[in-house]
PDB file of C-alpha atoms in Angstrom:
ATOM      1  CA  GLY A 427     137.360  25.206 -22.880  1.00 52.00           C
ATOM      2  CA  ALA A 428     137.888  21.804 -24.391  1.00 54.00           C
ATOM      3  CA  VAL A 429     138.879  21.607 -28.035  1.00 74.00           C
ATOM      4  CA  VAL A 430     137.478  18.754 -30.040  1.00 84.00           C
ATOM      5  CA  SER A 431     138.573  17.969 -33.573  1.00 88.00           C
ATOM      6  CA  GLN A 432     136.331  15.863 -35.758  1.00 91.00           C
ATOM      7  CA  HIS A 433     137.359  14.642 -39.211  1.00 93.00           C
ATOM      8  CA  PRO A 434     136.239  14.540 -41.948  1.00 94.00           C
ATOM      9  CA  SER A 435     133.735  17.374 -42.010  1.00 91.00           C
ATOM     10  CA  TRP A 436     132.162  16.084 -45.181  1.00 92.00           C
ATOM     11  CA  VAL A 437     132.236  12.672 -46.791  1.00 95.00           C
ATOM     12  CA  ILE A 438     130.408  11.268 -49.772  1.00 95.00           C
ATOM     13  CA  CYS A 439     130.643   7.570 -50.445  1.00 95.00           C
ATOM     14  CA  LYS A 440     129.064   4.875 -52.513  1.00 96.00           C
ATOM     15  CA  SER A 441     126.598   2.452 -51.039  1.00 96.00           C
ATOM     16  CA  GLY A 442     128.335  -0.576 -49.588  1.00 96.00           C
ATOM     17  CA  THR A 443     131.562   1.133 -48.632  1.00 96.00           C
ATOM     18  CA  SER A 444     132.790   1.850 -45.110  1.00 96.00           C
ATOM     19  CA  VAL A 445     133.531   5.270 -43.721  1.00 97.00           C
ATOM     20  CA  LYS A 446     135.626   6.148 -40.694  1.00 97.00           C
ATOM     21  CA  ILE A 447     135.060   9.296 -38.663  1.00 96.00           C
ATOM     22  CA  GLU A 448     137.662  10.437 -36.158  1.00 95.00           C
ATOM     23  CA  CYS A 449     137.138  12.461 -33.045  1.00 93.00           C
ATOM     24  CA  ARG A 450     140.119  13.856 -31.192  1.00 91.00           C
ATOM     25  CA  SER A 451     140.192  15.537 -27.848  1.00 85.00           C
ATOM     26  CA  LEU A 452     143.020  18.042 -28.210  1.00 82.00           C
ATOM     27  CA  ASP A 453     143.550  19.464 -24.767  1.00 74.00           C
ATOM     28  CA  PHE A 454     142.358  16.917 -22.272  1.00 71.00           C
ATOM     29  CA  GLN A 455     142.193  13.184 -21.857  1.00 77.00           C
ATOM     30  CA  ALA A 456     138.807  11.778 -22.724  1.00 80.00           C
ATOM     31  CA  THR A 457     138.123   8.448 -21.098  1.00 82.00           C
ATOM     32  CA  THR A 458     134.667   8.552 -22.607  1.00 85.00           C
ATOM     33  CA  MET A 459     133.393   9.693 -25.993  1.00 88.00           C
ATOM     34  CA  PHE A 460     129.757  10.099 -26.913  1.00 89.00           C
ATOM     35  CA  TRP A 461     128.589   9.700 -30.479  1.00 92.00           C
ATOM     36  CA  TYR A 462     125.408  11.401 -31.632  1.00 91.00           C
ATOM     37  CA  ARG A 463     123.486  11.267 -34.872  1.00 93.00           C
ATOM     38  CA  GLN A 464     121.339  14.060 -36.165  1.00 87.00           C
ATOM     39  CA  PHE A 465     118.888  13.600 -39.017  1.00 82.00           C
ATOM     40  CA  PRO A 466     117.669  16.656 -40.921  1.00 77.00           C
ATOM     41  CA  LYS A 467     115.347  18.811 -38.887  1.00 72.00           C
ATOM     42  CA  GLN A 468     115.655  16.504 -35.911  1.00 76.00           C
ATOM     43  CA  SER A 469     117.413  16.650 -32.616  1.00 81.00           C
ATOM     44  CA  LEU A 470     120.574  14.883 -31.544  1.00 84.00           C
ATOM     45  CA  MET A 471     120.184  11.248 -30.645  1.00 87.00           C
ATOM     46  CA  LEU A 472     122.818   9.478 -28.607  1.00 87.00           C
ATOM     47  CA  MET A 473     124.056   6.447 -30.541  1.00 92.00           C
ATOM     48  CA  ALA A 474     126.749   5.021 -28.346  1.00 92.00           C
ATOM     49  CA  THR A 475     129.274   5.687 -25.665  1.00 89.00           C
ATOM     50  CA  SER A 476     132.859   4.640 -26.175  1.00 88.00           C
ATOM     51  CA  ASN A 477     135.187   3.968 -23.307  1.00 85.00           C
ATOM     52  CA  GLU A 478     138.936   4.011 -23.588  1.00 84.00           C
ATOM     53  CA  GLY A 479     140.274   0.486 -23.591  1.00 82.00           C
ATOM     54  CA  SER A 480     136.929  -1.283 -23.426  1.00 84.00           C
ATOM     55  CA  LYS A 481     133.857  -2.007 -25.502  1.00 88.00           C
ATOM     56  CA  ALA A 482     131.429   0.683 -26.439  1.00 91.00           C
ATOM     57  CA  THR A 483     127.920   0.828 -25.074  1.00 90.00           C
ATOM     58  CA  TYR A 484     125.203   1.189 -27.692  1.00 93.00           C
ATOM     59  CA  GLU A 485     121.789   2.731 -27.307  1.00 90.00           C
ATOM     60  CA  GLN A 486     118.719   0.700 -28.040  1.00 89.00           C
ATOM     61  CA  GLY A 487     118.108   0.280 -31.729  1.00 91.00           C
ATOM     62  CA  VAL A 488     121.668   1.085 -32.811  1.00 93.00           C
ATOM     63  CA  GLU A 489     123.412  -1.785 -34.568  1.00 93.00           C
ATOM     64  CA  LYS A 490     126.827  -2.321 -33.053  1.00 92.00           C
ATOM     65  CA  ASP A 491     128.031  -4.290 -36.067  1.00 94.00           C
ATOM     66  CA  LYS A 492     127.045  -1.454 -38.350  1.00 95.00           C
ATOM     67  CA  PHE A 493     128.525   1.344 -36.309  1.00 96.00           C
ATOM     68  CA  LEU A 494     131.901   0.203 -35.078  1.00 95.00           C
ATOM     69  CA  ILE A 495     133.400   2.327 -32.359  1.00 93.00           C
ATOM     70  CA  ASN A 496     136.979   2.223 -31.236  1.00 90.00           C
ATOM     71  CA  HIS A 497     138.493   4.206 -28.394  1.00 89.00           C
ATOM     72  CA  ALA A 498     142.103   3.131 -28.417  1.00 82.00           C
ATOM     73  CA  SER A 499     143.587   6.113 -26.647  1.00 87.00           C
ATOM     74  CA  LEU A 500     142.582   8.899 -24.321  1.00 86.00           C
ATOM     75  CA  THR A 501     142.563  11.400 -27.170  1.00 88.00           C
ATOM     76  CA  LEU A 502     141.057   9.489 -30.086  1.00 91.00           C
ATOM     77  CA  SER A 503     137.773   7.749 -30.723  1.00 92.00           C
ATOM     78  CA  THR A 504     136.632   6.539 -34.124  1.00 94.00           C
ATOM     79  CA  LEU A 505     133.240   5.676 -35.552  1.00 96.00           C
ATOM     80  CA  THR A 506     133.186   3.437 -38.615  1.00 97.00           C
ATOM     81  CA  VAL A 507     129.986   3.135 -40.577  1.00 97.00           C
ATOM     82  CA  THR A 508     130.280  -0.245 -42.230  1.00 96.00           C
ATOM     83  CA  SER A 509     128.626  -1.126 -45.527  1.00 96.00           C
ATOM     84  CA  ALA A 510     126.980   2.259 -45.602  1.00 96.00           C
ATOM     85  CA  HIS A 511     123.573   2.697 -47.182  1.00 95.00           C
ATOM     86  CA  PRO A 512     121.670   5.847 -48.115  1.00 95.00           C
ATOM     87  CA  GLU A 513     119.624   5.653 -44.918  1.00 94.00           C
ATOM     88  CA  ASP A 514     122.873   6.073 -42.977  1.00 95.00           C
ATOM     89  CA  SER A 515     123.264   9.535 -44.443  1.00 94.00           C
ATOM     90  CA  SER A 516     123.257  11.844 -41.488  1.00 94.00           C
ATOM     91  CA  PHE A 517     125.242  14.306 -39.431  1.00 92.00           C
ATOM     92  CA  TYR A 518     127.416  12.579 -36.859  1.00 94.00           C
ATOM     93  CA  ILE A 519     128.695  14.508 -33.844  1.00 91.00           C
ATOM     94  CA  CYS A 520     131.073  13.409 -31.123  1.00 91.00           C
ATOM     95  CA  SER A 521     131.370  14.714 -27.609  1.00 87.00           C
ATOM     96  CA  PRO A 522     134.181  13.941 -25.186  1.00 82.00           C
ATOM     97  CA  GLY A 523     132.076  14.722 -22.203  1.00 73.00           C
ATOM     98  CA  THR A 524     131.427  17.361 -19.651  1.00 66.00           C
ATOM     99  CA  ARG A 525     132.999  19.961 -17.572  1.00 60.00           C
ATOM    100  CA  LEU A 526     132.167  18.281 -14.298  1.00 53.00           C
ATOM    101  CA  SER A 527     131.274  21.446 -12.426  1.00 56.00           C
ATOM    102  CA  THR A 528     128.549  22.444 -14.835  1.00 59.00           C
ATOM    103  CA  GLY A 529     127.530  19.360 -16.725  1.00 59.00           C
ATOM    104  CA  GLU A 530     128.089  21.265 -19.962  1.00 69.00           C
ATOM    105  CA  LEU A 531     128.827  19.052 -22.931  1.00 73.00           C
ATOM    106  CA  PHE A 532     131.504  19.890 -25.478  1.00 79.00           C
ATOM    107  CA  PHE A 533     130.937  18.863 -29.081  1.00 85.00           C
ATOM    108  CA  GLY A 534     132.961  18.228 -32.182  1.00 87.00           C
ATOM    109  CA  GLU A 535     132.171  20.148 -35.329  1.00 86.00           C
ATOM    110  CA  GLY A 536     130.328  17.198 -36.793  1.00 89.00           C
ATOM    111  CA  SER A 537     130.712  15.040 -39.896  1.00 93.00           C
ATOM    112  CA  ARG A 538     128.202  15.125 -42.724  1.00 92.00           C
ATOM    113  CA  LEU A 539     127.921  11.681 -44.327  1.00 95.00           C
ATOM    114  CA  THR A 540     126.149  11.294 -47.646  1.00 95.00           C
ATOM    115  CA  VAL A 541     125.788   7.799 -49.021  1.00 96.00           C
ATOM    116  CA  LEU A 542     124.914   7.614 -52.703  1.00 95.00           C
TER     117      LEU A 542
ATOM    118  CA  ALA B1109     110.394  10.362 -17.741  1.00 68.00           C
ATOM    119  CA  GLN B1110     112.556  13.299 -18.690  1.00 73.00           C
ATOM    120  CA  SER B1111     111.653  15.372 -21.695  1.00 82.00           C
ATOM    121  CA  VAL B1112     112.222  18.723 -23.289  1.00 89.00           C
ATOM    122  CA  ALA B1113     109.779  20.481 -25.565  1.00 92.00           C
ATOM    123  CA  GLN B1114     110.461  23.259 -27.998  1.00 94.00           C
ATOM    124  CA  PRO B1115     106.982  24.051 -29.279  1.00 94.00           C
ATOM    125  CA  GLU B1116     108.096  26.136 -32.239  1.00 94.00           C
ATOM    126  CA  ASP B1117     109.961  24.590 -35.149  1.00 92.00           C
ATOM    127  CA  GLN B1118     110.552  27.996 -36.684  1.00 95.00           C
ATOM    128  CA  VAL B1119     110.774  31.521 -35.316  1.00 97.00           C
ATOM    129  CA  ASN B1120     111.081  34.544 -37.564  1.00 97.00           C
ATOM    130  CA  VAL B1121     111.969  37.955 -36.205  1.00 98.00           C
ATOM    131  CA  ALA B1122     113.001  41.238 -37.754  1.00 98.00           C
ATOM    132  CA  GLU B1123     116.514  42.480 -37.144  1.00 98.00           C
ATOM    133  CA  GLY B1124     116.647  44.741 -34.115  1.00 97.00           C
ATOM    134  CA  ASN B1125     113.505  43.310 -32.558  1.00 98.00           C
ATOM    135  CA  PRO B1126     113.550  41.213 -29.405  1.00 97.00           C
ATOM    136  CA  LEU B1127     113.480  37.465 -29.847  1.00 97.00           C
ATOM    137  CA  THR B1128     112.222  34.593 -27.729  1.00 97.00           C
ATOM    138  CA  VAL B1129     112.783  30.888 -28.298  1.00 98.00           C
ATOM    139  CA  LYS B1130     110.603  28.772 -26.053  1.00 97.00           C
ATOM    140  CA  CYS B1131     111.515  25.691 -24.057  1.00 97.00           C
ATOM    141  CA  THR B1132     109.611  23.696 -21.473  1.00 96.00           C
ATOM    142  CA  TYR B1133     110.845  20.677 -19.612  1.00 92.00           C
ATOM    143  CA  SER B1134     109.601  17.776 -17.607  1.00 89.00           C
ATOM    144  CA  VAL B1135     111.979  16.295 -15.081  1.00 82.00           C
ATOM    145  CA  SER B1136     111.897  15.335 -11.467  1.00 78.00           C
ATOM    146  CA  GLY B1137     113.723  17.583  -9.061  1.00 79.00           C
ATOM    147  CA  ASN B1138     115.656  20.684  -9.966  1.00 78.00           C
ATOM    148  CA  PRO B1139     117.280  20.222 -13.358  1.00 82.00           C
ATOM    149  CA  TYR B1140     120.329  21.607 -15.033  1.00 86.00           C
ATOM    150  CA  LEU B1141     119.168  23.504 -18.113  1.00 91.00           C
ATOM    151  CA  PHE B1142     121.169  24.449 -21.185  1.00 91.00           C
ATOM    152  CA  TRP B1143     120.871  26.253 -24.469  1.00 94.00           C
ATOM    153  CA  TYR B1144     123.036  25.361 -27.449  1.00 92.00           C
ATOM    154  CA  VAL B1145     123.244  26.925 -30.900  1.00 93.00           C
ATOM    155  CA  GLN B1146     124.081  25.105 -34.103  1.00 89.00           C
ATOM    156  CA  TYR B1147     125.147  26.776 -37.322  1.00 87.00           C
ATOM    157  CA  PRO B1148     124.798  24.871 -40.619  1.00 81.00           C
ATOM    158  CA  ASN B1149     126.916  21.730 -40.733  1.00 74.00           C
ATOM    159  CA  ARG B1150     128.613  22.590 -37.466  1.00 78.00           C
ATOM    160  CA  GLY B1151     128.616  21.078 -34.010  1.00 79.00           C
ATOM    161  CA  LEU B1152     126.740  22.535 -31.098  1.00 85.00           C
ATOM    162  CA  GLN B1153     128.041  25.588 -29.310  1.00 87.00           C
ATOM    163  CA  PHE B1154     127.202  26.256 -25.695  1.00 86.00           C
ATOM    164  CA  LEU B1155     125.230  29.453 -25.053  1.00 92.00           C
ATOM    165  CA  LEU B1156     124.241  29.397 -21.413  1.00 92.00           C
ATOM    166  CA  LYS B1157     123.154  27.267 -18.510  1.00 90.00           C
ATOM    167  CA  TYR B1158     121.066  27.355 -15.374  1.00 91.00           C
ATOM    168  CA  ILE B1159     121.994  25.240 -12.400  1.00 85.00           C
ATOM    169  CA  THR B1160     121.009  27.297  -9.399  1.00 84.00           C
ATOM    170  CA  GLY B1161     120.822  30.896  -8.255  1.00 87.00           C
ATOM    171  CA  ASP B1162     119.285  33.785 -10.142  1.00 90.00           C
ATOM    172  CA  ASN B1163     116.488  32.778 -12.441  1.00 92.00           C
ATOM    173  CA  LEU B1164     117.784  35.074 -15.177  1.00 95.00           C
ATOM    174  CA  VAL B1165     121.041  33.819 -16.637  1.00 95.00           C
ATOM    175  CA  LYS B1166     123.168  35.616 -19.160  1.00 94.00           C
ATOM    176  CA  GLY B1167     125.201  33.843 -21.781  1.00 91.00           C
ATOM    177  CA  SER B1168     127.187  34.277 -24.950  1.00 88.00           C
ATOM    178  CA  TYR B1169     126.428  36.717 -27.768  1.00 91.00           C
ATOM    179  CA  GLY B1170     123.988  38.754 -25.694  1.00 95.00           C
ATOM    180  CA  PHE B1171     121.571  35.913 -25.069  1.00 96.00           C
ATOM    181  CA  GLU B1172     119.816  35.342 -21.787  1.00 97.00           C
ATOM    182  CA  ALA B1173     117.309  32.857 -20.466  1.00 97.00           C
ATOM    183  CA  GLU B1174     114.829  32.873 -17.633  1.00 95.00           C
ATOM    184  CA  PHE B1175     114.209  29.839 -15.490  1.00 94.00           C
ATOM    185  CA  ASN B1176     110.591  29.626 -14.362  1.00 94.00           C
ATOM    186  CA  LYS B1177     110.062  26.735 -12.007  1.00 91.00           C
ATOM    187  CA  SER B1178     106.302  27.073 -11.720  1.00 92.00           C
ATOM    188  CA  GLN B1179     105.894  26.994 -15.481  1.00 94.00           C
ATOM    189  CA  THR B1180     108.785  24.547 -15.991  1.00 94.00           C
ATOM    190  CA  SER B1181     110.130  26.793 -18.693  1.00 96.00           C
ATOM    191  CA  PHE B1182     113.526  28.075 -19.738  1.00 97.00           C
ATOM    192  CA  HIS B1183     112.919  30.467 -22.619  1.00 98.00           C
ATOM    193  CA  LEU B1184     115.851  31.930 -24.511  1.00 98.00           C
ATOM    194  CA  LYS B1185     115.760  35.665 -25.137  1.00 98.00           C
ATOM    195  CA  LYS B1186     117.714  38.463 -26.720  1.00 97.00           C
ATOM    196  CA  PRO B1187     116.729  42.146 -26.606  1.00 97.00           C
ATOM    197  CA  SER B1188     117.807  42.942 -30.158  1.00 97.00           C
ATOM    198  CA  ALA B1189     118.201  40.273 -32.811  1.00 97.00           C
ATOM    199  CA  LEU B1190     121.012  40.218 -35.352  1.00 97.00           C
ATOM    200  CA  VAL B1191     120.975  38.571 -38.749  1.00 96.00           C
ATOM    201  CA  SER B1192     123.962  36.542 -37.577  1.00 95.00           C
ATOM    202  CA  ASP B1193     121.795  35.010 -34.851  1.00 96.00           C
ATOM    203  CA  SER B1194     120.017  32.971 -37.509  1.00 96.00           C
ATOM    204  CA  ALA B1195     120.705  29.364 -36.581  1.00 95.00           C
ATOM    205  CA  LEU B1196     119.231  26.267 -34.990  1.00 93.00           C
ATOM    206  CA  TYR B1197     118.770  26.457 -31.229  1.00 95.00           C
ATOM    207  CA  PHE B1198     118.510  23.496 -28.892  1.00 93.00           C
ATOM    208  CA  CYS B1199     117.300  23.424 -25.346  1.00 94.00           C
ATOM    209  CA  ALA B1200     118.664  20.596 -23.193  1.00 90.00           C
ATOM    210  CA  VAL B1201     118.077  19.335 -19.685  1.00 87.00           C
ATOM    211  CA  ARG B1202     120.082  17.177 -17.357  1.00 80.00           C
ATOM    212  CA  PRO B1203     118.347  15.631 -14.360  1.00 72.00           C
ATOM    213  CA  PRO B1204     120.109  16.693 -11.174  1.00 70.00           C
ATOM    214  CA  ASP B1205     120.613  13.252  -9.785  1.00 65.00           C
ATOM    215  CA  GLN B1206     122.343  11.838 -12.816  1.00 60.00           C
ATOM    216  CA  THR B1207     126.043  11.283 -13.065  1.00 56.00           C
ATOM    217  CA  GLY B1208     128.071  10.929 -16.191  1.00 55.00           C
ATOM    218  CA  ALA B1209     128.053  13.006 -19.299  1.00 51.00           C
ATOM    219  CA  ASN B1210     125.465  11.401 -21.506  1.00 55.00           C
ATOM    220  CA  ASN B1211     122.321  12.384 -19.770  1.00 62.00           C
ATOM    221  CA  LEU B1212     121.448  15.544 -21.613  1.00 76.00           C
ATOM    222  CA  PHE B1213     117.987  15.342 -23.136  1.00 81.00           C
ATOM    223  CA  PHE B1214     117.659  17.595 -26.147  1.00 86.00           C
ATOM    224  CA  GLY B1215     114.626  19.312 -27.549  1.00 90.00           C
ATOM    225  CA  THR B1216     113.866  19.018 -31.231  1.00 88.00           C
ATOM    226  CA  GLY B1217     115.330  22.397 -31.993  1.00 91.00           C
ATOM    227  CA  THR B1218     113.976  25.735 -33.147  1.00 95.00           C
ATOM    228  CA  ARG B1219     115.192  27.373 -36.300  1.00 94.00           C
ATOM    229  CA  LEU B1220     115.581  31.092 -35.806  1.00 96.00           C
ATOM    230  CA  THR B1221     115.589  33.330 -38.842  1.00 97.00           C
ATOM    231  CA  VAL B1222     116.369  36.994 -38.385  1.00 97.00           C
ATOM    232  CA  ILE B1223     115.099  39.042 -41.286  1.00 97.00           C
ATOM    233  CA  PRO B1224     117.180  42.046 -42.338  1.00 95.00           C
TER     234      PRO B1224
END
């Protein structure tokens, strides 16, 4: 199956700083990367979809200037939380997409962001 | 509108006893149905899926799920629970007529605790 590497696993930062989360697709080329956010005791919510070489598509209610997404290559997508605030503390998970025959999604290991 | 319901936030079961984690869905047509498991601060791991064929599907770690079209349910089951099965379980559905990888609708999750 696909191998997805997400880094960092944990990050603690001060309010007002920016944090970058990387998601790498290790064994296949990902033209699309999906970014999810998961609040405690809640389900995954799709934030945005990044597309290699073009602008990301954001879900309703997600601030594109706050959550900057870059998909510069077929193996790397980054999510930058700009001027982070405590309410941005969450678990962020990336997914490079599906195995077309089954629709099964592959996921990164997730990044726990805590903003003090 | 598509939706997935996991009516139980928490399920407790004694080790060695059978377990059931419930899921019902609402979607037009015949859906693709999935179960994922999430361990603390980790990404989601695929357990099993139903697309077509036998209503009883078998997946990883001894889990199985039964698709019941009349009841629009896809309950996750295991004959004998292990302490290591304790985790957060998500049911997800993908409408059959959707393309792309970002159309999985997730339930809110059920926390399974297996008591030694």
